[in-house]
């Protein structure tokens, strides 16, 4: 049980159960993994929190991330994941607070900037959204996620523009 492969296999199995929507099994494995108190128990918290969320128990999901943050107070990833719970439940003010905290701990995190941009864009804060999307693109410019980020940026900045230029197609970018 102290073998890191055992712990990793337990984590991967929990992820598999979560992907198969077998949340009770994922929760059980994550609780076992956290009790092992290894370096990897941080990852078990993230799966556990989302297993609760996907199961429909927002409060347990948030409590799980709060418990993890007591142990790992400087983890940008836990704030990012906690923000995801709020985002999934359309509690955007709390999601924004947690994405901002994640960014304060790791300014280079693409996902926090991107999701924050989506919230701002959806709520009409176009300048804020554009800055978030552009910052995300500075962090990661050569991936499928960055292509989606460019699309979101374009939607945000052209939402009130009546000319409607599709800059992505007009640039004729070869992505090979």
XYZ file of N, CA and C in Angstrom:
528
model
N 0.807 -1.206 0.000
C 0.000 0.000 0.000
C 0.844 1.261 0.000
N 2.096 1.173 0.379
C 2.962 2.345 0.300
C 3.593 2.469 -1.081
N 3.387 1.481 -1.914
C 3.893 1.499 -3.280
C 3.172 2.603 -4.060
N 3.923 3.500 -4.683
C 3.302 4.605 -5.412
C 2.487 4.100 -6.600
N 2.840 2.966 -7.154
C 2.040 2.419 -8.253
C 0.659 1.995 -7.768
N 0.587 1.475 -6.555
C -0.702 1.100 -5.968
C -1.590 2.340 -5.821
N -0.998 3.396 -5.288
C -1.745 4.636 -5.077
C -2.177 5.216 -6.420
N -1.262 5.235 -7.370
C -1.577 5.776 -8.693
C -2.681 4.959 -9.367
N -2.616 3.644 -9.237
C -3.642 2.776 -9.825
C -5.004 3.052 -9.184
N -5.013 3.275 -7.887
C -6.261 3.595 -7.190
C -6.829 4.922 -7.708
N -5.960 5.905 -7.905
C -6.380 7.202 -8.438
C -6.946 7.048 -9.854
N -6.230 6.335 -10.703
C -6.685 6.127 -12.083
C -8.019 5.377 -12.110
N -8.191 4.436 -11.208
C -9.453 3.696 -11.135
C -10.587 4.629 -10.706
N -10.306 5.510 -9.752
C -11.315 6.494 -9.322
C -11.699 7.399 -10.490
N -10.715 7.820 -11.272
C -11.003 8.641 -12.459
C -11.883 7.883 -13.451
N -11.593 6.601 -13.614
C -12.371 5.772 -14.535
C -13.814 5.663 -14.064
N -13.999 5.406 -12.769
C -15.361 5.333 -12.229
C -16.090 6.658 -12.436
N -15.393 7.753 -12.229
C -16.022 9.059 -12.421
C -16.427 9.238 -13.888
N -15.544 8.884 -14.808
C -15.846 9.010 -16.235
C -17.040 8.137 -16.636
N -17.187 7.001 -15.958
C -18.304 6.095 -16.246
C -19.558 6.452 -15.450
N -19.495 7.595 -14.757
C -20.610 8.101 -13.949
C -20.988 7.160 -12.800
N -19.998 6.412 -12.324
C -20.182 5.557 -11.151
C -19.585 6.309 -9.954
N -20.291 7.358 -9.551
C -19.762 8.303 -8.584
C -19.559 7.711 -7.198
N -20.441 6.827 -6.767
C -20.270 6.228 -5.442
C -18.971 5.432 -5.360
N -18.647 4.716 -6.426
C -17.387 3.952 -6.453
C -16.191 4.903 -6.459
N -16.279 5.976 -7.221
C -15.197 6.964 -7.263
C -14.999 7.589 -5.881
N -16.102 7.924 -5.230
C -16.039 8.528 -3.892
C -15.367 7.574 -2.913
N -15.750 6.315 -2.960
C -15.170 5.311 -2.059
C -13.656 5.213 -2.257
N -13.213 5.118 -3.509
C -11.775 5.006 -3.777
C -11.018 6.271 -3.374
N -11.628 7.419 -3.607
C -10.966 8.668 -3.237
C -10.796 8.783 -1.726
N -11.813 8.403 -0.980
C -11.693 8.435 0.484
C -10.582 7.494 0.955
N -10.499 6.317 0.344
C -9.412 5.384 0.670
C -8.058 5.996 0.314
N -7.990 6.636 -0.845
C -6.739 7.247 -1.294
C -6.284 8.376 -0.399
N -7.223 9.169 0.089
C -6.881 10.273 0.988
C -6.326 9.723 2.298
N -6.887 8.623 2.781
C -6.404 8.016 4.028
C -4.985 7.483 3.910
N -4.545 7.174 2.690
C -3.180 6.679 2.503
C -2.147 7.759 2.785
N -2.597 9.025 2.755
C -1.755 10.161 3.119
C -0.415 10.170 2.384
N -0.479 10.018 1.090
C 0.727 10.091 0.270
C 0.763 11.430 -0.445
N 1.797 11.626 -1.202
C 1.920 12.838 -2.010
C 0.723 13.000 -2.936
N 0.132 11.897 -3.364
C -0.948 11.927 -4.344
C -2.322 12.223 -3.751
N -2.452 12.302 -2.420
C -3.795 12.471 -1.883
C -4.409 13.808 -2.290
N -3.597 14.771 -2.697
C -4.092 16.016 -3.267
C -4.994 15.740 -4.475
N -4.579 14.829 -5.327
C -5.336 14.507 -6.541
C -6.647 13.807 -6.206
N -6.633 13.005 -5.169
C -7.867 12.341 -4.752
C -8.934 13.365 -4.354
N -8.506 14.455 -3.725
C -9.460 15.498 -3.343
C -10.154 16.095 -4.568
N -9.409 16.301 -5.639
C -10.024 16.905 -6.824
C -11.073 15.976 -7.430
N -10.756 14.692 -7.525
C -11.725 13.743 -8.071
C -12.913 13.603 -7.130
N -12.644 13.547 -5.833
C -13.714 13.420 -4.845
C -14.673 14.611 -4.915
N -14.112 15.811 -4.977
C -14.954 17.002 -5.048
C -15.866 16.982 -6.264
N -15.322 16.621 -7.406
C -16.164 16.603 -8.603
C -17.099 15.403 -8.639
N -16.724 14.302 -8.020
C -17.662 13.169 -7.942
C -18.906 13.590 -7.163
N -18.691 14.305 -6.053
C -19.844 14.816 -5.299
C -20.655 15.796 -6.147
N -19.960 16.675 -6.842
C -20.662 17.670 -7.660
C -21.475 17.000 -8.767
N -20.863 16.076 -9.475
C -21.560 15.395 -10.565
C -22.718 14.548 -10.039
N -22.578 14.099 -8.807
C -23.651 13.329 -8.174
C -24.801 14.234 -7.728
N -24.554 15.532 -7.733
C -25.604 16.478 -7.374
C -25.493 17.037 -5.975
N -24.371 16.793 -5.309
C -24.205 17.271 -3.939
C -23.177 18.407 -3.906
N -23.646 19.587 -4.271
C -22.780 20.763 -4.336
C -22.116 21.052 -2.990
N -22.866 20.938 -1.909
C -22.334 21.281 -0.586
C -21.178 20.365 -0.184
N -21.327 19.059 -0.442
C -20.219 18.139 -0.126
C -19.021 18.397 -1.030
N -19.292 18.767 -2.271
C -18.200 19.085 -3.193
C -17.401 20.275 -2.665
N -18.104 21.331 -2.283
C -17.423 22.520 -1.768
C -16.718 22.232 -0.451
N -17.344 21.431 0.406
C -16.719 21.061 1.681
C -15.441 20.261 1.437
N -15.451 19.420 0.414
C -14.259 18.636 0.074
C -13.118 19.558 -0.332
N -13.417 20.533 -1.186
C -12.361 21.461 -1.603
C -11.899 22.332 -0.443
N -12.812 22.725 0.431
C -12.418 23.505 1.610
C -11.491 22.691 2.515
N -11.813 21.414 2.701
C -10.962 20.536 3.515
C -9.575 20.422 2.889
N -9.540 20.259 1.585
C -8.249 20.142 0.885
C -7.457 21.442 0.988
N -8.157 22.581 0.929
C -7.461 23.866 1.002
C -6.859 24.129 2.382
N -7.396 23.493 3.407
C -6.779 23.599 4.731
C -5.406 22.926 4.695
N -5.320 21.808 3.984
C -4.057 21.071 3.883
C -3.117 21.665 2.842
N -3.690 22.244 1.792
C -2.900 22.789 0.684
C -3.352 24.222 0.386
N -3.091 25.161 1.294
C -3.643 26.517 1.151
C -3.089 27.311 -0.027
N -1.977 26.903 -0.575
C -1.400 27.646 -1.700
C -1.601 26.935 -3.033
N -2.536 26.025 -3.073
C -2.781 25.274 -4.294
C -3.724 26.035 -5.223
N -3.179 26.542 -6.308
C -4.034 27.225 -7.283
C -5.034 26.253 -7.872
N -4.620 24.998 -8.018
C -5.474 24.001 -8.654
C -6.757 23.760 -7.863
N -6.656 23.742 -6.548
C -7.856 23.526 -5.732
C -8.823 24.703 -5.833
N -8.294 25.920 -5.889
C -9.176 27.074 -6.086
C -9.828 27.022 -7.468
N -9.055 26.593 -8.464
C -9.595 26.452 -9.816
C -10.722 25.421 -9.845
N -10.509 24.284 -9.217
C -11.523 23.222 -9.197
C -12.753 23.657 -8.394
N -12.526 24.335 -7.281
C -13.655 24.835 -6.479
C -14.462 25.843 -7.296
N -13.773 26.695 -8.032
C -14.460 27.642 -8.915
C -15.307 26.897 -9.938
N -14.808 25.752 -10.392
C -15.561 24.948 -11.355
C -16.893 24.474 -10.804
N -16.927 24.150 -9.530
C -18.191 23.745 -8.900
C -19.163 24.920 -8.929
N -18.685 26.081 -8.516
C -19.550 27.267 -8.553
C -19.998 27.575 -9.980
N -19.082 27.456 -10.917
C -19.392 27.715 -12.329
C -20.475 26.757 -12.828
N -20.338 25.477 -12.491
C -21.330 24.473 -12.914
C -22.724 24.788 -12.385
N -22.778 25.460 -11.235
C -24.062 25.787 -10.613
C -24.459 27.243 -10.859
N -23.768 27.868 -11.793
C -24.066 29.244 -12.207
C -23.994 30.255 -11.061
N -23.160 29.963 -10.083
C -22.896 30.907 -9.001
C -21.634 31.680 -9.406
N -21.827 32.600 -10.359
C -20.688 33.271 -10.978
C -19.899 34.181 -10.041
N -20.534 34.911 -9.116
C -19.709 35.728 -8.211
C -18.699 34.891 -7.407
N -19.123 33.736 -6.916
C -18.197 32.871 -6.166
C -17.165 32.231 -7.099
N -17.599 31.879 -8.295
C -16.652 31.320 -9.269
C -15.570 32.346 -9.587
N -15.975 33.595 -9.798
C -15.002 34.652 -10.098
C -13.995 34.791 -8.974
N -14.463 34.824 -7.724
C -13.549 34.943 -6.573
C -12.511 33.829 -6.568
N -12.959 32.615 -6.841
C -12.040 31.479 -6.791
C -11.104 31.441 -7.985
N -11.582 31.814 -9.173
C -10.674 31.902 -10.331
C -9.633 32.994 -10.092
N -10.054 34.111 -9.518
C -9.102 35.186 -9.224
C -8.060 34.734 -8.201
N -8.505 33.973 -7.208
C -7.551 33.458 -6.211
C -6.575 32.486 -6.872
N -7.076 31.630 -7.754
C -6.194 30.701 -8.479
C -5.159 31.472 -9.290
N -5.594 32.540 -9.945
C -4.671 33.355 -10.739
C -3.649 34.044 -9.842
N -4.075 34.487 -8.658
C -3.122 35.137 -7.745
C -2.035 34.165 -7.284
N -2.359 32.879 -7.280
C -1.384 31.862 -6.871
C -0.566 31.325 -8.044
N -1.135 31.393 -9.241
C -0.415 30.940 -10.444
C -0.925 31.743 -11.633
N -0.258 32.843 -11.888
C -0.690 33.735 -12.956
C -0.648 33.058 -14.328
N 0.124 32.020 -14.470
C 0.327 31.363 -15.765
C -0.716 30.288 -16.068
N -1.774 30.184 -15.284
C -2.749 29.114 -15.473
C -3.792 29.493 -16.522
N -3.713 28.839 -17.666
C -4.596 29.100 -18.800
C -6.068 28.986 -18.413
N -6.434 27.864 -17.799
C -7.838 27.571 -17.512
C -8.518 28.623 -16.650
N -7.808 29.169 -15.683
C -8.409 30.187 -14.818
C -8.710 31.454 -15.608
N -7.764 31.881 -16.425
C -7.992 33.073 -17.252
C -9.127 32.835 -18.245
N -9.116 31.674 -18.870
C -10.120 31.346 -19.888
C -11.527 31.310 -19.288
N -11.693 30.584 -18.199
C -13.030 30.476 -17.575
C -13.500 31.813 -17.010
N -12.577 32.577 -16.475
C -12.930 33.909 -15.996
C -13.404 34.765 -17.174
N -12.734 34.653 -18.305
C -13.149 35.366 -19.510
C -14.541 34.969 -19.964
N -14.851 33.680 -19.883
C -16.190 33.221 -20.277
C -17.272 33.821 -19.379
N -17.002 33.895 -18.091
C -17.973 34.482 -17.165
C -18.158 35.963 -17.471
N -17.051 36.668 -17.630
C -17.149 38.095 -17.921
C -17.897 38.341 -19.232
N -17.588 37.567 -20.263
C -18.246 37.748 -21.562
C -19.746 37.504 -21.445
N -20.124 36.447 -20.740
C -21.541 36.105 -20.598
C -22.319 37.168 -19.831
N -21.596 37.953 -19.039
C -22.251 38.978 -18.228
C -22.035 40.391 -18.760
N -21.523 40.481 -19.993
C -21.406 41.780 -20.647
C -20.183 42.600 -20.303
N -19.238 42.031 -19.579
C -17.997 42.750 -19.252
C -16.970 42.453 -20.346
N -17.144 43.110 -21.483
C -16.388 42.778 -22.679
C -14.895 43.058 -22.519
N -14.537 44.192 -21.953
C -13.125 44.521 -21.771
C -12.460 43.523 -20.836
N -13.132 43.211 -19.730
C -12.592 42.214 -18.798
C -12.407 40.872 -19.501
N -13.418 40.483 -20.258
C -13.366 39.195 -20.964
C -12.209 39.181 -21.958
N -12.084 40.244 -22.729
C -11.020 40.308 -23.732
C -9.649 40.199 -23.075
N -9.466 40.896 -21.966
C -8.175 40.823 -21.269
C -7.900 39.412 -20.742
N -8.925 38.764 -20.224
C -8.750 37.393 -19.725
C -8.396 36.441 -20.859
N -9.140 36.518 -21.960
C -8.865 35.635 -23.096
C -7.474 35.899 -23.672
N -7.105 37.163 -23.802
C -5.785 37.485 -24.343
C -4.675 36.998 -23.421
N -4.882 37.122 -22.123
C -3.885 36.626 -21.169
C -3.774 35.111 -21.271
N -4.906 34.436 -21.380
C -4.870 32.974 -21.546
C -4.077 32.602 -22.792
N -4.286 33.344 -23.864
C -3.571 33.058 -25.111
C -2.075 33.312 -24.991
N -1.686 34.241 -24.141
C -0.256 34.452 -23.891
C 0.360 33.243 -23.192
N -0.448 32.581 -22.370
C 0.039 31.414 -21.627
C 0.158 30.180 -22.514
N -0.777 30.077 -23.457
C -0.843 28.864 -24.279
C -1.429 29.255 -25.639
N -0.591 29.243 -26.651
C -1.061 29.738 -27.946
C -1.108 28.682 -29.047
N -0.681 27.477 -28.773
C -0.555 26.479 -29.833
C -1.311 25.190 -29.538
N -2.507 25.303 -29.000
C -3.257 24.098 -28.661
C -4.691 24.216 -29.140
N -5.424 23.137 -29.045
C -6.844 23.175 -29.389
C -7.600 24.095 -28.440
N -7.177 24.105 -27.177
C -7.820 25.012 -26.217
C -7.620 26.459 -26.623
N -6.449 26.777 -27.148
C -6.196 28.161 -27.545
C -7.040 28.552 -28.751
N -7.305 27.606 -29.639
C -8.191 27.892 -30.778
C -9.579 28.251 -30.250
N -10.081 27.476 -29.303
C -11.388 27.779 -28.706
C -11.364 29.134 -27.999
N -10.237 29.459 -27.393
C -10.097 30.744 -26.705
C -10.182 31.894 -27.710
N -9.552 31.737 -28.868
C -9.632 32.768 -29.904
C -11.081 32.936 -30.356
N -11.779 31.844 -30.515
C -13.199 31.904 -30.908
C -14.009 32.647 -29.859
N -13.788 32.327 -28.588
C -14.509 33.015 -27.500
C -14.159 34.499 -27.461
N -12.894 34.811 -27.667
C -12.463 36.215 -27.701
C -13.170 36.951 -28.831
N -13.192 36.339 -29.992
C -13.849 36.979 -31.135
C -15.341 37.191 -30.873
N -15.990 36.177 -30.297
C -17.417 36.325 -29.976
C -17.629 37.472 -28.995
N -16.757 37.577 -28.008
C -16.908 38.611 -26.987
C -16.734 40.005 -27.580
N -15.713 40.193 -28.383
C -15.439 41.548 -28.871
C -16.307 41.941 -30.057
N -16.949 40.981 -30.697
C -17.827 41.322 -31.814
C -19.302 41.232 -31.438
N -19.582 40.968 -30.173
C -20.977 40.821 -29.737
C -21.797 42.069 -30.026
N -21.171 43.238 -29.908
C -21.895 44.485 -30.140
C -21.421 45.179 -31.418
N -20.628 44.465 -32.205
C -20.114 45.001 -33.463
C -21.039 44.535 -34.588
N -21.577 45.465 -35.333
C -22.538 45.097 -36.386
C -21.863 44.640 -37.673
N -20.540 44.847 -37.815
C -19.875 44.438 -39.050
C -19.621 42.943 -39.085
N -19.356 42.321 -37.947
C -19.224 40.870 -37.857
C -18.159 40.251 -38.735
N -16.925 40.610 -38.569
C -15.827 40.035 -39.346
C -15.409 38.723 -38.711
N -15.274 37.691 -39.530
C -14.791 36.401 -39.033
C -13.292 36.345 -39.275
N -12.533 36.877 -38.316
C -11.091 37.011 -38.500
C -10.377 35.676 -38.581
N -10.918 34.637 -37.960
C -10.238 33.347 -37.982
C -10.202 32.794 -39.401
N -11.322 32.846 -40.101
C -11.356 32.351 -41.474
C -10.576 33.264 -42.405
N -10.667 34.572 -42.211
C -9.989 35.495 -43.113
C -8.471 35.437 -42.957
N -7.977 34.996 -41.814
C -6.535 34.854 -41.647
C -6.001 33.630 -42.378
N -6.865 32.670 -42.641
C -6.485 31.465 -43.366
C -5.249 30.796 -42.727
N -5.364 30.493 -41.458
C -4.259 29.915 -40.695
C -4.175 28.417 -40.970
N -2.965 27.973 -41.308
C -2.718 26.553 -41.506
C -2.297 25.966 -40.165
N -3.095 25.084 -39.605
C -2.837 24.532 -38.260
C -2.137 23.191 -38.298
N -1.496 22.846 -39.370
C -0.806 21.533 -39.467
C 0.495 21.519 -38.750
